[in-house]
PDB file of C-alpha atoms in Angstrom:
ATOM      1  CA  MET C   1     121.114 167.251 144.909  1.00  0.00           C
ATOM      2  CA  ASP C   2     120.494 167.730 148.628  1.00  0.00           C
ATOM      3  CA  VAL C   3     122.363 164.782 150.190  1.00  0.00           C
ATOM      4  CA  GLY C   4     121.365 165.844 153.707  1.00  0.00           C
ATOM      5  CA  GLY C   5     123.049 167.449 156.624  1.00  0.00           C
ATOM      6  CA  GLY C   6     123.938 170.647 154.923  1.00  0.00           C
ATOM      7  CA  VAL C   7     125.733 168.897 152.024  1.00  0.00           C
ATOM      8  CA  TRP C   8     124.887 169.372 148.323  1.00  0.00           C
ATOM      9  CA  SER C   9     126.318 167.573 145.268  1.00  0.00           C
ATOM     10  CA  VAL C  10     126.733 169.269 141.899  1.00  0.00           C
ATOM     11  CA  PRO C  11     127.576 167.126 138.888  1.00  0.00           C
ATOM     12  CA  VAL C  12     130.183 168.886 136.885  1.00  0.00           C
ATOM     13  CA  PRO C  13     130.734 167.416 133.336  1.00  0.00           C
ATOM     14  CA  ILE C  14     134.103 166.065 132.102  1.00  0.00           C
ATOM     15  CA  PRO C  15     133.955 166.725 128.320  1.00  0.00           C
ATOM     16  CA  GLY C  16     134.810 163.732 126.215  1.00  0.00           C
ATOM     17  CA  ASN C  17     135.388 161.456 129.170  1.00  0.00           C
ATOM     18  CA  PRO C  18     133.438 158.197 129.826  1.00  0.00           C
ATOM     19  CA  LEU C  19     133.126 159.011 133.494  1.00  0.00           C
ATOM     20  CA  GLY C  20     130.666 161.773 132.506  1.00  0.00           C
ATOM     21  CA  TYR C  21     131.052 164.063 135.486  1.00  0.00           C
ATOM     22  CA  THR C  22     132.764 164.835 138.769  1.00  0.00           C
ATOM     23  CA  LEU C  23     130.473 165.232 141.760  1.00  0.00           C
ATOM     24  CA  VAL C  24     131.509 168.440 143.495  1.00  0.00           C
ATOM     25  CA  TYR C  25     130.286 168.684 147.114  1.00  0.00           C
ATOM     26  CA  ALA C  26     129.327 171.932 148.785  1.00  0.00           C
ATOM     27  CA  VAL C  27     129.392 171.769 152.554  1.00  0.00           C
ATOM     28  CA  GLU C  28     127.471 174.549 154.263  1.00  0.00           C
ATOM     29  CA  SER C  29     128.954 176.534 157.113  1.00  0.00           C
ATOM     30  CA  PRO C  30     128.213 179.895 158.893  1.00  0.00           C
ATOM     31  CA  GLY C  31     131.397 181.197 157.180  1.00  0.00           C
ATOM     32  CA  GLY C  32     130.380 180.208 153.669  1.00  0.00           C
ATOM     33  CA  PRO C  33     130.355 176.970 151.781  1.00  0.00           C
ATOM     34  CA  VAL C  34     133.432 174.806 151.327  1.00  0.00           C
ATOM     35  CA  LEU C  35     133.751 172.840 148.117  1.00  0.00           C
ATOM     36  CA  ILE C  36     135.179 169.401 147.956  1.00  0.00           C
ATOM     37  CA  ASP C  37     136.773 169.272 144.504  1.00  0.00           C
ATOM     38  CA  ALA C  38     135.981 171.709 141.684  1.00  0.00           C
ATOM     39  CA  GLY C  39     135.708 169.917 138.412  1.00  0.00           C
ATOM     40  CA  TRP C  40     137.374 170.007 134.981  1.00  0.00           C
ATOM     41  CA  ASN C  41     138.566 173.445 133.614  1.00  0.00           C
ATOM     42  CA  HIS C  42     136.151 173.871 130.775  1.00  0.00           C
ATOM     43  CA  PRO C  43     133.451 176.568 130.060  1.00  0.00           C
ATOM     44  CA  ASP C  44     130.652 174.003 130.243  1.00  0.00           C
ATOM     45  CA  ALA C  45     131.916 172.609 133.556  1.00  0.00           C
ATOM     46  CA  TRP C  46     132.178 176.215 134.961  1.00  0.00           C
ATOM     47  CA  LEU C  47     128.635 176.849 133.878  1.00  0.00           C
ATOM     48  CA  ALA C  48     127.391 173.631 135.501  1.00  0.00           C
ATOM     49  CA  LEU C  49     129.217 174.444 138.770  1.00  0.00           C
ATOM     50  CA  THR C  50     128.056 178.058 139.062  1.00  0.00           C
ATOM     51  CA  GLU C  51     124.482 177.283 138.001  1.00  0.00           C
ATOM     52  CA  GLY C  52     124.368 174.195 140.228  1.00  0.00           C
ATOM     53  CA  LEU C  53     125.389 176.239 143.289  1.00  0.00           C
ATOM     54  CA  ALA C  54     122.966 179.024 142.338  1.00  0.00           C
ATOM     55  CA  SER C  55     120.045 176.515 142.082  1.00  0.00           C
ATOM     56  CA  VAL C  56     120.498 175.764 145.857  1.00  0.00           C
ATOM     57  CA  GLY C  57     120.958 179.461 146.834  1.00  0.00           C
ATOM     58  CA  MET C  58     124.734 179.565 146.790  1.00  0.00           C
ATOM     59  CA  ASP C  59     126.895 182.132 144.999  1.00  0.00           C
ATOM     60  CA  VAL C  60     130.285 181.044 143.864  1.00  0.00           C
ATOM     61  CA  ALA C  61     131.520 184.423 145.093  1.00  0.00           C
ATOM     62  CA  ASP C  62     130.673 183.307 148.631  1.00  0.00           C
ATOM     63  CA  VAL C  63     132.710 180.090 148.571  1.00  0.00           C
ATOM     64  CA  ARG C  64     135.073 180.037 151.508  1.00  0.00           C
ATOM     65  CA  GLY C  65     137.515 177.379 150.286  1.00  0.00           C
ATOM     66  CA  VAL C  66     138.127 174.442 147.986  1.00  0.00           C
ATOM     67  CA  VAL C  67     139.545 171.198 149.333  1.00  0.00           C
ATOM     68  CA  VAL C  68     140.967 169.190 146.456  1.00  0.00           C
ATOM     69  CA  THR C  69     141.022 165.502 147.033  1.00  0.00           C
ATOM     70  CA  HIS C  70     143.852 165.084 144.511  1.00  0.00           C
ATOM     71  CA  TYR C  71     145.571 166.969 141.759  1.00  0.00           C
ATOM     72  CA  HIS C  72     143.922 165.275 138.709  1.00  0.00           C
ATOM     73  CA  PRO C  73     142.293 167.725 136.289  1.00  0.00           C
ATOM     74  CA  ASP C  74     138.751 166.505 136.806  1.00  0.00           C
ATOM     75  CA  HIS C  75     139.025 167.424 140.456  1.00  0.00           C
ATOM     76  CA  SER C  76     141.389 170.414 140.532  1.00  0.00           C
ATOM     77  CA  GLY C  77     140.772 172.086 137.194  1.00  0.00           C
ATOM     78  CA  LEU C  78     138.324 174.779 138.253  1.00  0.00           C
ATOM     79  CA  ALA C  79     139.752 175.492 141.711  1.00  0.00           C
ATOM     80  CA  GLY C  80     141.738 178.452 140.363  1.00  0.00           C
ATOM     81  CA  GLN C  81     138.716 180.020 138.753  1.00  0.00           C
ATOM     82  CA  VAL C  82     136.708 179.575 141.966  1.00  0.00           C
ATOM     83  CA  ARG C  83     139.527 181.330 143.908  1.00  0.00           C
ATOM     84  CA  GLU C  84     139.553 184.196 141.334  1.00  0.00           C
ATOM     85  CA  SER C  85     135.727 184.656 141.705  1.00  0.00           C
ATOM     86  CA  SER C  86     135.612 184.463 145.494  1.00  0.00           C
ATOM     87  CA  GLY C  87     139.005 184.866 147.091  1.00  0.00           C
ATOM     88  CA  ALA C  88     138.652 181.354 148.439  1.00  0.00           C
ATOM     89  CA  TRP C  89     141.628 179.311 149.587  1.00  0.00           C
ATOM     90  CA  ILE C  90     142.616 176.156 147.821  1.00  0.00           C
ATOM     91  CA  ALA C  91     143.850 173.230 149.969  1.00  0.00           C
ATOM     92  CA  MET C  92     145.604 169.966 148.865  1.00  0.00           C
ATOM     93  CA  HIS C  93     147.755 167.364 150.474  1.00  0.00           C
ATOM     94  CA  GLU C  94     151.457 168.362 150.513  1.00  0.00           C
ATOM     95  CA  ALA C  95     152.500 165.344 148.273  1.00  0.00           C
ATOM     96  CA  ASP C  96     150.156 166.444 145.489  1.00  0.00           C
ATOM     97  CA  ILE C  97     151.229 170.019 145.861  1.00  0.00           C
ATOM     98  CA  ALA C  98     154.742 168.946 145.112  1.00  0.00           C
ATOM     99  CA  LEU C  99     153.515 167.296 141.861  1.00  0.00           C
ATOM    100  CA  VAL C 100     151.590 170.384 140.913  1.00  0.00           C
ATOM    101  CA  ARG C 101     154.823 172.487 141.339  1.00  0.00           C
ATOM    102  CA  LEU C 102     156.670 169.988 139.194  1.00  0.00           C
ATOM    103  CA  PHE C 103     154.109 169.892 136.397  1.00  0.00           C
ATOM    104  CA  ARG C 104     153.925 173.702 136.363  1.00  0.00           C
ATOM    105  CA  ASP C 105     157.733 173.929 136.122  1.00  0.00           C
ATOM    106  CA  VAL C 106     157.833 171.320 133.308  1.00  0.00           C
ATOM    107  CA  VAL C 107     155.152 173.170 131.334  1.00  0.00           C
ATOM    108  CA  LYS C 108     156.919 176.575 131.948  1.00  0.00           C
ATOM    109  CA  ASP C 109     160.149 175.066 130.571  1.00  0.00           C
ATOM    110  CA  GLY C 110     158.310 173.726 127.536  1.00  0.00           C
ATOM    111  CA  ASN C 111     159.503 170.192 128.127  1.00  0.00           C
ATOM    112  CA  HIS C 112     156.194 168.475 128.967  1.00  0.00           C
ATOM    113  CA  LYS C 113     155.771 166.844 125.573  1.00  0.00           C
ATOM    114  CA  ASN C 114     159.372 165.617 125.522  1.00  0.00           C
ATOM    115  CA  PHE C 115     158.855 164.224 129.049  1.00  0.00           C
ATOM    116  CA  GLN C 116     155.670 162.426 128.029  1.00  0.00           C
ATOM    117  CA  ALA C 117     157.205 161.052 124.750  1.00  0.00           C
ATOM    118  CA  ASP C 118     160.279 159.691 126.482  1.00  0.00           C
ATOM    119  CA  MET C 119     158.125 157.983 129.109  1.00  0.00           C
ATOM    120  CA  LEU C 120     156.003 156.266 126.441  1.00  0.00           C
ATOM    121  CA  ARG C 121     159.110 155.156 124.445  1.00  0.00           C
ATOM    122  CA  ARG C 122     160.747 153.620 127.524  1.00  0.00           C
ATOM    123  CA  ALA C 123     157.625 151.651 128.224  1.00  0.00           C
ATOM    124  CA  GLY C 124     157.774 150.084 124.722  1.00  0.00           C
ATOM    125  CA  ALA C 125     155.201 152.200 122.806  1.00  0.00           C
ATOM    126  CA  ASP C 126     155.925 152.497 119.098  1.00  0.00           C
ATOM    127  CA  SER C 127     156.426 155.882 117.326  1.00  0.00           C
ATOM    128  CA  HIS C 128     152.780 156.178 116.280  1.00  0.00           C
ATOM    129  CA  GLU C 129     151.558 155.514 119.762  1.00  0.00           C
ATOM    130  CA  VAL C 130     154.033 158.005 121.177  1.00  0.00           C
ATOM    131  CA  ALA C 131     152.771 160.771 118.803  1.00  0.00           C
ATOM    132  CA  GLU C 132     149.164 160.062 119.723  1.00  0.00           C
ATOM    133  CA  GLY C 133     149.938 159.932 123.414  1.00  0.00           C
ATOM    134  CA  VAL C 134     151.515 163.354 123.759  1.00  0.00           C
ATOM    135  CA  ALA C 135     148.598 165.253 122.144  1.00  0.00           C
ATOM    136  CA  ASN C 136     146.066 167.368 124.067  1.00  0.00           C
ATOM    137  CA  ARG C 137     147.462 167.102 127.539  1.00  0.00           C
ATOM    138  CA  PRO C 138     145.554 169.311 130.122  1.00  0.00           C
ATOM    139  CA  GLU C 139     147.169 172.274 131.653  1.00  0.00           C
ATOM    140  CA  PRO C 140     148.342 171.810 135.257  1.00  0.00           C
ATOM    141  CA  PRO C 141     146.047 173.064 138.003  1.00  0.00           C
ATOM    142  CA  ALA C 142     146.301 176.290 140.079  1.00  0.00           C
ATOM    143  CA  LEU C 143     148.897 176.175 142.871  1.00  0.00           C
ATOM    144  CA  PRO C 144     147.089 175.702 146.270  1.00  0.00           C
ATOM    145  CA  ASP C 145     147.314 178.096 149.153  1.00  0.00           C
ATOM    146  CA  LEU C 146     147.149 175.540 151.950  1.00  0.00           C
ATOM    147  CA  SER C 147     149.154 172.375 152.422  1.00  0.00           C
ATOM    148  CA  LEU C 148     147.398 169.493 154.229  1.00  0.00           C
ATOM    149  CA  THR C 149     148.745 166.464 156.083  1.00  0.00           C
ATOM    150  CA  ASP C 150     147.065 163.405 157.585  1.00  0.00           C
ATOM    151  CA  GLY C 151     144.687 164.295 160.354  1.00  0.00           C
ATOM    152  CA  ASP C 152     144.365 168.003 159.645  1.00  0.00           C
ATOM    153  CA  LEU C 153     141.002 169.637 160.258  1.00  0.00           C
ATOM    154  CA  ILE C 154     139.674 171.712 157.428  1.00  0.00           C
ATOM    155  CA  ASP C 155     138.738 175.426 158.001  1.00  0.00           C
ATOM    156  CA  LEU C 156     134.985 174.816 158.148  1.00  0.00           C
ATOM    157  CA  PRO C 157     133.314 176.816 160.935  1.00  0.00           C
ATOM    158  CA  GLY C 158     130.820 174.838 163.072  1.00  0.00           C
ATOM    159  CA  ARG C 159     131.729 171.466 161.575  1.00  0.00           C
ATOM    160  CA  ARG C 160     134.514 168.880 161.856  1.00  0.00           C
ATOM    161  CA  LEU C 161     135.951 167.819 158.530  1.00  0.00           C
ATOM    162  CA  ARG C 162     139.162 165.808 158.956  1.00  0.00           C
ATOM    163  CA  THR C 163     141.792 164.825 156.388  1.00  0.00           C
ATOM    164  CA  ILE C 164     142.598 161.175 155.939  1.00  0.00           C
ATOM    165  CA  TRP C 165     145.648 160.622 153.750  1.00  0.00           C
ATOM    166  CA  THR C 166     144.931 157.755 151.347  1.00  0.00           C
ATOM    167  CA  PRO C 167     147.788 157.622 148.873  1.00  0.00           C
ATOM    168  CA  GLY C 168     147.571 155.339 145.799  1.00  0.00           C
ATOM    169  CA  HIS C 169     145.422 156.967 143.138  1.00  0.00           C
ATOM    170  CA  SER C 170     147.790 159.834 143.531  1.00  0.00           C
ATOM    171  CA  PRO C 171     150.640 160.304 146.151  1.00  0.00           C
ATOM    172  CA  GLY C 172     148.579 162.959 147.983  1.00  0.00           C
ATOM    173  CA  HIS C 173     145.049 161.635 147.605  1.00  0.00           C
ATOM    174  CA  ILE C 174     142.853 162.425 150.576  1.00  0.00           C
ATOM    175  CA  CYS C 175     139.491 161.299 151.860  1.00  0.00           C
ATOM    176  CA  LEU C 176     137.627 163.655 154.173  1.00  0.00           C
ATOM    177  CA  HIS C 177     135.713 162.434 157.177  1.00  0.00           C
ATOM    178  CA  LEU C 178     132.766 164.676 158.172  1.00  0.00           C
ATOM    179  CA  GLU C 179     132.972 163.627 161.821  1.00  0.00           C
ATOM    180  CA  ASP C 180     129.883 165.501 162.972  1.00  0.00           C
ATOM    181  CA  ALA C 181     127.804 163.432 160.575  1.00  0.00           C
ATOM    182  CA  ASP C 182     130.016 160.303 160.282  1.00  0.00           C
ATOM    183  CA  ARG C 183     130.231 160.397 156.540  1.00  0.00           C
ATOM    184  CA  LEU C 184     133.213 160.003 154.185  1.00  0.00           C
ATOM    185  CA  PHE C 185     133.940 161.989 151.099  1.00  0.00           C
ATOM    186  CA  THR C 186     136.057 159.419 149.210  1.00  0.00           C
ATOM    187  CA  GLY C 187     137.206 161.296 146.106  1.00  0.00           C
ATOM    188  CA  ASP C 188     138.520 158.593 143.772  1.00  0.00           C
ATOM    189  CA  HIS C 189     139.765 156.312 146.539  1.00  0.00           C
ATOM    190  CA  VAL C 190     136.673 154.240 146.931  1.00  0.00           C
ATOM    191  CA  LEU C 191     133.929 154.216 144.173  1.00  0.00           C
ATOM    192  CA  PRO C 192     130.708 152.133 144.222  1.00  0.00           C
ATOM    193  CA  ASP C 193     131.078 150.216 140.940  1.00  0.00           C
ATOM    194  CA  ILE C 194     134.357 150.915 139.260  1.00  0.00           C
ATOM    195  CA  THR C 195     137.874 150.670 140.607  1.00  0.00           C
ATOM    196  CA  PRO C 196     140.027 153.869 140.639  1.00  0.00           C
ATOM    197  CA  HIS C 197     143.002 154.064 138.357  1.00  0.00           C
ATOM    198  CA  ILE C 198     146.330 153.286 140.034  1.00  0.00           C
ATOM    199  CA  GLY C 199     149.318 153.956 137.877  1.00  0.00           C
ATOM    200  CA  ILE C 200     153.062 154.800 137.851  1.00  0.00           C
ATOM    201  CA  TYR C 201     154.424 157.821 135.981  1.00  0.00           C
ATOM    202  CA  PRO C 202     157.014 157.580 134.533  1.00  0.00           C
ATOM    203  CA  TYR C 203     156.141 153.966 133.941  1.00  0.00           C
ATOM    204  CA  ASP C 204     159.559 152.496 134.699  1.00  0.00           C
ATOM    205  CA  ARG C 205     160.023 153.982 138.128  1.00  0.00           C
ATOM    206  CA  ASN C 206     161.307 151.530 140.786  1.00  0.00           C
ATOM    207  CA  ASP C 207     161.435 153.896 143.801  1.00  0.00           C
ATOM    208  CA  ILE C 208     157.704 153.975 144.466  1.00  0.00           C
ATOM    209  CA  ASP C 209     154.916 151.364 144.814  1.00  0.00           C
ATOM    210  CA  PRO C 210     151.537 153.115 144.527  1.00  0.00           C
ATOM    211  CA  LEU C 211     149.491 149.966 144.334  1.00  0.00           C
ATOM    212  CA  SER C 212     150.794 148.776 147.706  1.00  0.00           C
ATOM    213  CA  ASP C 213     150.160 152.221 149.049  1.00  0.00           C
ATOM    214  CA  PHE C 214     146.599 152.070 147.735  1.00  0.00           C
ATOM    215  CA  MET C 215     145.882 148.727 149.234  1.00  0.00           C
ATOM    216  CA  THR C 216     147.154 149.816 152.614  1.00  0.00           C
ATOM    217  CA  SER C 217     144.911 152.940 152.333  1.00  0.00           C
ATOM    218  CA  LEU C 218     141.919 150.720 151.556  1.00  0.00           C
ATOM    219  CA  LEU C 219     142.498 148.738 154.757  1.00  0.00           C
ATOM    220  CA  ARG C 220     142.633 151.961 156.676  1.00  0.00           C
ATOM    221  CA  VAL C 221     139.255 152.998 155.287  1.00  0.00           C
ATOM    222  CA  THR C 222     137.730 149.693 156.265  1.00  0.00           C
ATOM    223  CA  GLU C 223     138.554 150.536 159.859  1.00  0.00           C
ATOM    224  CA  LEU C 224     135.952 153.346 159.727  1.00  0.00           C
ATOM    225  CA  GLY C 225     133.198 150.801 159.536  1.00  0.00           C
ATOM    226  CA  PRO C 226     129.929 150.796 157.514  1.00  0.00           C
ATOM    227  CA  ILE C 227     129.598 154.523 157.140  1.00  0.00           C
ATOM    228  CA  GLU C 228     128.096 156.353 154.150  1.00  0.00           C
ATOM    229  CA  ALA C 229     130.399 157.237 151.304  1.00  0.00           C
ATOM    230  CA  LEU C 230     130.117 160.312 149.115  1.00  0.00           C
ATOM    231  CA  PRO C 231     132.366 159.549 146.076  1.00  0.00           C
ATOM    232  CA  ALA C 232     133.488 161.944 143.370  1.00  0.00           C
ATOM    233  CA  HIS C 233     131.960 159.753 140.602  1.00  0.00           C
ATOM    234  CA  GLU C 234     128.859 157.581 140.221  1.00  0.00           C
ATOM    235  CA  ILE C 235     126.568 157.651 143.251  1.00  0.00           C
ATOM    236  CA  ARG C 236     126.773 157.709 147.104  1.00  0.00           C
ATOM    237  CA  PHE C 237     126.643 154.323 148.774  1.00  0.00           C
ATOM    238  CA  PRO C 238     126.032 153.093 152.393  1.00  0.00           C
ATOM    239  CA  ASP C 239     129.018 150.976 153.349  1.00  0.00           C
ATOM    240  CA  VAL C 240     132.486 152.289 152.471  1.00  0.00           C
ATOM    241  CA  SER C 241     134.133 149.533 154.538  1.00  0.00           C
ATOM    242  CA  ALA C 242     132.671 146.676 152.588  1.00  0.00           C
ATOM    243  CA  ARG C 243     133.446 148.281 149.221  1.00  0.00           C
ATOM    244  CA  ALA C 244     137.061 149.003 150.196  1.00  0.00           C
ATOM    245  CA  ALA C 245     137.484 145.363 151.051  1.00  0.00           C
ATOM    246  CA  GLU C 246     136.040 144.292 147.676  1.00  0.00           C
ATOM    247  CA  ILE C 247     138.504 146.543 145.809  1.00  0.00           C
ATOM    248  CA  HIS C 248     141.424 145.159 147.810  1.00  0.00           C
ATOM    249  CA  THR C 249     140.375 141.657 146.852  1.00  0.00           C
ATOM    250  CA  HIS C 250     140.000 142.687 143.121  1.00  0.00           C
ATOM    251  CA  HIS C 251     143.669 143.951 143.024  1.00  0.00           C
ATOM    252  CA  GLU C 252     144.982 140.797 144.765  1.00  0.00           C
ATOM    253  CA  GLU C 253     143.207 138.712 142.104  1.00  0.00           C
ATOM    254  CA  LYS C 254     144.584 141.007 139.327  1.00  0.00           C
ATOM    255  CA  LEU C 255     148.091 140.525 140.629  1.00  0.00           C
ATOM    256  CA  GLN C 256     147.671 136.778 140.572  1.00  0.00           C
ATOM    257  CA  ARG C 257     146.520 136.807 136.923  1.00  0.00           C
ATOM    258  CA  LEU C 258     149.431 138.962 135.974  1.00  0.00           C
ATOM    259  CA  ARG C 259     151.844 136.611 137.756  1.00  0.00           C
ATOM    260  CA  THR C 260     150.366 133.756 135.712  1.00  0.00           C
ATOM    261  CA  LEU C 261     150.646 135.706 132.513  1.00  0.00           C
ATOM    262  CA  LEU C 262     154.344 136.314 133.035  1.00  0.00           C
ATOM    263  CA  ALA C 263     154.952 132.682 134.161  1.00  0.00           C
ATOM    264  CA  GLU C 264     153.397 131.394 130.915  1.00  0.00           C
ATOM    265  CA  THR C 265     155.328 133.749 128.713  1.00  0.00           C
ATOM    266  CA  PRO C 266     158.855 132.591 127.909  1.00  0.00           C
ATOM    267  CA  GLU C 267     160.387 135.917 126.932  1.00  0.00           C
ATOM    268  CA  PRO C 268     160.579 139.044 129.057  1.00  0.00           C
ATOM    269  CA  LEU C 269     157.811 141.564 128.261  1.00  0.00           C
ATOM    270  CA  THR C 270     157.825 145.383 128.140  1.00  0.00           C
ATOM    271  CA  ILE C 271     155.280 147.387 130.149  1.00  0.00           C
ATOM    272  CA  TRP C 272     153.470 148.133 126.946  1.00  0.00           C
ATOM    273  CA  GLU C 273     153.342 144.439 125.936  1.00  0.00           C
ATOM    274  CA  VAL C 274     152.000 143.489 129.411  1.00  0.00           C
ATOM    275  CA  ALA C 275     149.329 146.224 129.224  1.00  0.00           C
ATOM    276  CA  ALA C 276     148.266 144.928 125.761  1.00  0.00           C
ATOM    277  CA  ARG C 277     147.740 141.415 127.109  1.00  0.00           C
ATOM    278  CA  MET C 278     145.847 142.385 130.255  1.00  0.00           C
ATOM    279  CA  THR C 279     142.063 142.588 130.424  1.00  0.00           C
ATOM    280  CA  TRP C 280     140.467 146.040 130.219  1.00  0.00           C
ATOM    281  CA  ASN C 281     136.897 147.222 129.744  1.00  0.00           C
ATOM    282  CA  ARG C 282     137.564 147.174 125.988  1.00  0.00           C
ATOM    283  CA  PRO C 283     139.943 145.232 123.739  1.00  0.00           C
ATOM    284  CA  TRP C 284     143.453 146.828 123.646  1.00  0.00           C
ATOM    285  CA  ASP C 285     143.140 147.809 119.938  1.00  0.00           C
ATOM    286  CA  GLN C 286     139.888 149.684 120.695  1.00  0.00           C
ATOM    287  CA  LEU C 287     141.356 151.809 123.440  1.00  0.00           C
ATOM    288  CA  PRO C 288     141.992 155.428 122.443  1.00  0.00           C
ATOM    289  CA  PRO C 289     145.573 156.790 123.084  1.00  0.00           C
ATOM    290  CA  MET C 290     144.778 158.404 126.434  1.00  0.00           C
ATOM    291  CA  LEU C 291     143.224 155.170 127.813  1.00  0.00           C
ATOM    292  CA  ARG C 292     146.121 153.060 126.485  1.00  0.00           C
ATOM    293  CA  GLY C 293     148.534 155.378 128.360  1.00  0.00           C
ATOM    294  CA  MET C 294     146.470 154.958 131.533  1.00  0.00           C
ATOM    295  CA  ALA C 295     146.345 151.181 130.978  1.00  0.00           C
ATOM    296  CA  ALA C 296     150.174 151.111 130.650  1.00  0.00           C
ATOM    297  CA  GLY C 297     150.386 153.135 133.929  1.00  0.00           C
ATOM    298  CA  GLU C 298     148.152 150.600 135.748  1.00  0.00           C
ATOM    299  CA  ALA C 299     150.137 147.657 134.291  1.00  0.00           C
ATOM    300  CA  ALA C 300     153.343 149.277 135.534  1.00  0.00           C
ATOM    301  CA  ALA C 301     151.884 149.711 139.059  1.00  0.00           C
ATOM    302  CA  HIS C 302     150.899 146.012 139.200  1.00  0.00           C
ATOM    303  CA  LEU C 303     154.317 144.960 137.862  1.00  0.00           C
ATOM    304  CA  ARG C 304     156.017 147.148 140.470  1.00  0.00           C
ATOM    305  CA  THR C 305     154.047 145.498 143.332  1.00  0.00           C
ATOM    306  CA  LEU C 306     154.932 142.038 142.144  1.00  0.00           C
ATOM    307  CA  GLU C 307     158.635 143.232 141.872  1.00  0.00           C
ATOM    308  CA  ALA C 308     158.481 144.616 145.399  1.00  0.00           C
ATOM    309  CA  ARG C 309     157.077 141.249 146.556  1.00  0.00           C
ATOM    310  CA  ASP C 310     160.092 139.571 144.860  1.00  0.00           C
ATOM    311  CA  VAL C 311     157.855 137.674 142.456  1.00  0.00           C
ATOM    312  CA  ILE C 312     159.248 139.159 139.199  1.00  0.00           C
ATOM    313  CA  GLU C 313     162.361 141.092 138.236  1.00  0.00           C
ATOM    314  CA  ARG C 314     163.216 143.674 135.563  1.00  0.00           C
ATOM    315  CA  THR C 315     165.939 143.509 132.980  1.00  0.00           C
ATOM    316  CA  ALA C 316     168.507 146.192 132.296  1.00  0.00           C
ATOM    317  CA  ASP C 317     167.095 146.721 128.797  1.00  0.00           C
ATOM    318  CA  GLU C 318     165.566 149.921 127.409  1.00  0.00           C
ATOM    319  CA  PRO C 319     162.665 149.655 127.137  1.00  0.00           C
ATOM    320  CA  VAL C 320     162.638 147.900 130.521  1.00  0.00           C
ATOM    321  CA  ARG C 321     161.261 144.267 130.526  1.00  0.00           C
ATOM    322  CA  PHE C 322     159.958 142.002 133.182  1.00  0.00           C
ATOM    323  CA  VAL C 323     160.241 138.322 133.865  1.00  0.00           C
ATOM    324  CA  ILE C 324     159.332 135.860 136.603  1.00  0.00           C
ATOM    325  CA  HIS C 325     162.054 135.942 139.303  1.00  0.00           C
ATOM    326  CA  SER C 326     164.648 133.279 138.698  1.00  0.00           C
TER     327      SER C 326
END
């Protein structure tokens, strides 16, 4: 789709995922197009990306670079293949590059399944859920060439595309402000109808607080005002500031519900037990293993924020349990 101002969107499918597709954006420049995200690493996705670019007169071999909004496989998966086909650079925020290095080292050492299984056990998953949860994990993405920090301008001749660091959905998630057109590529940070996943991995970490980071990042985006948002999923929408404020309110309400749940439960709960009692888009027993794992990650993030606010506390048990602060 021509979204105007020398920007095109290409829907790249995510096989077997309810999101359906990732919107990869191609931004024209005299030095060749720069892609924002690349899509899932799958033959059908590669075909959709290359044919989508060709349909608007672009050859993947002419791509100048790929800016990855964050390391997740539906955004970074095909970046390496684009680089192999074109010689393009791959850019990502430094915090997510550190994670890509870590994941690649874990896979190289052959410990990724053990790492995943141990994380699930410590959260309170039973042995059957552990076995299901470690199956079919995607390969880590290609290692980027360029490290980005907040405020960096992207190498896009004739245009001004600036990095805005918006941690939360991932530690190195970025939005990209096309300053010459006053539009914002939001990645997964702000979406028009759904709220992005905010999780902690491993679930029982207590040295990070991604939900608080995310909510701070939302407030930063609201300061941009009512500009058009070009998200990585669903559809573009006209007022990123208003939507960011709505998502911020949604999470405050979710935190209050979780506080009430723990206050009304006499015994300490594991992360897995909390996730099973929270409200999702389907009942807990109907969630497939991957979505249960993501739900547990999101439950952990909300628990961690309440802990950081001194509302709840964790026990020294394994698996770790949470209870209202005494």
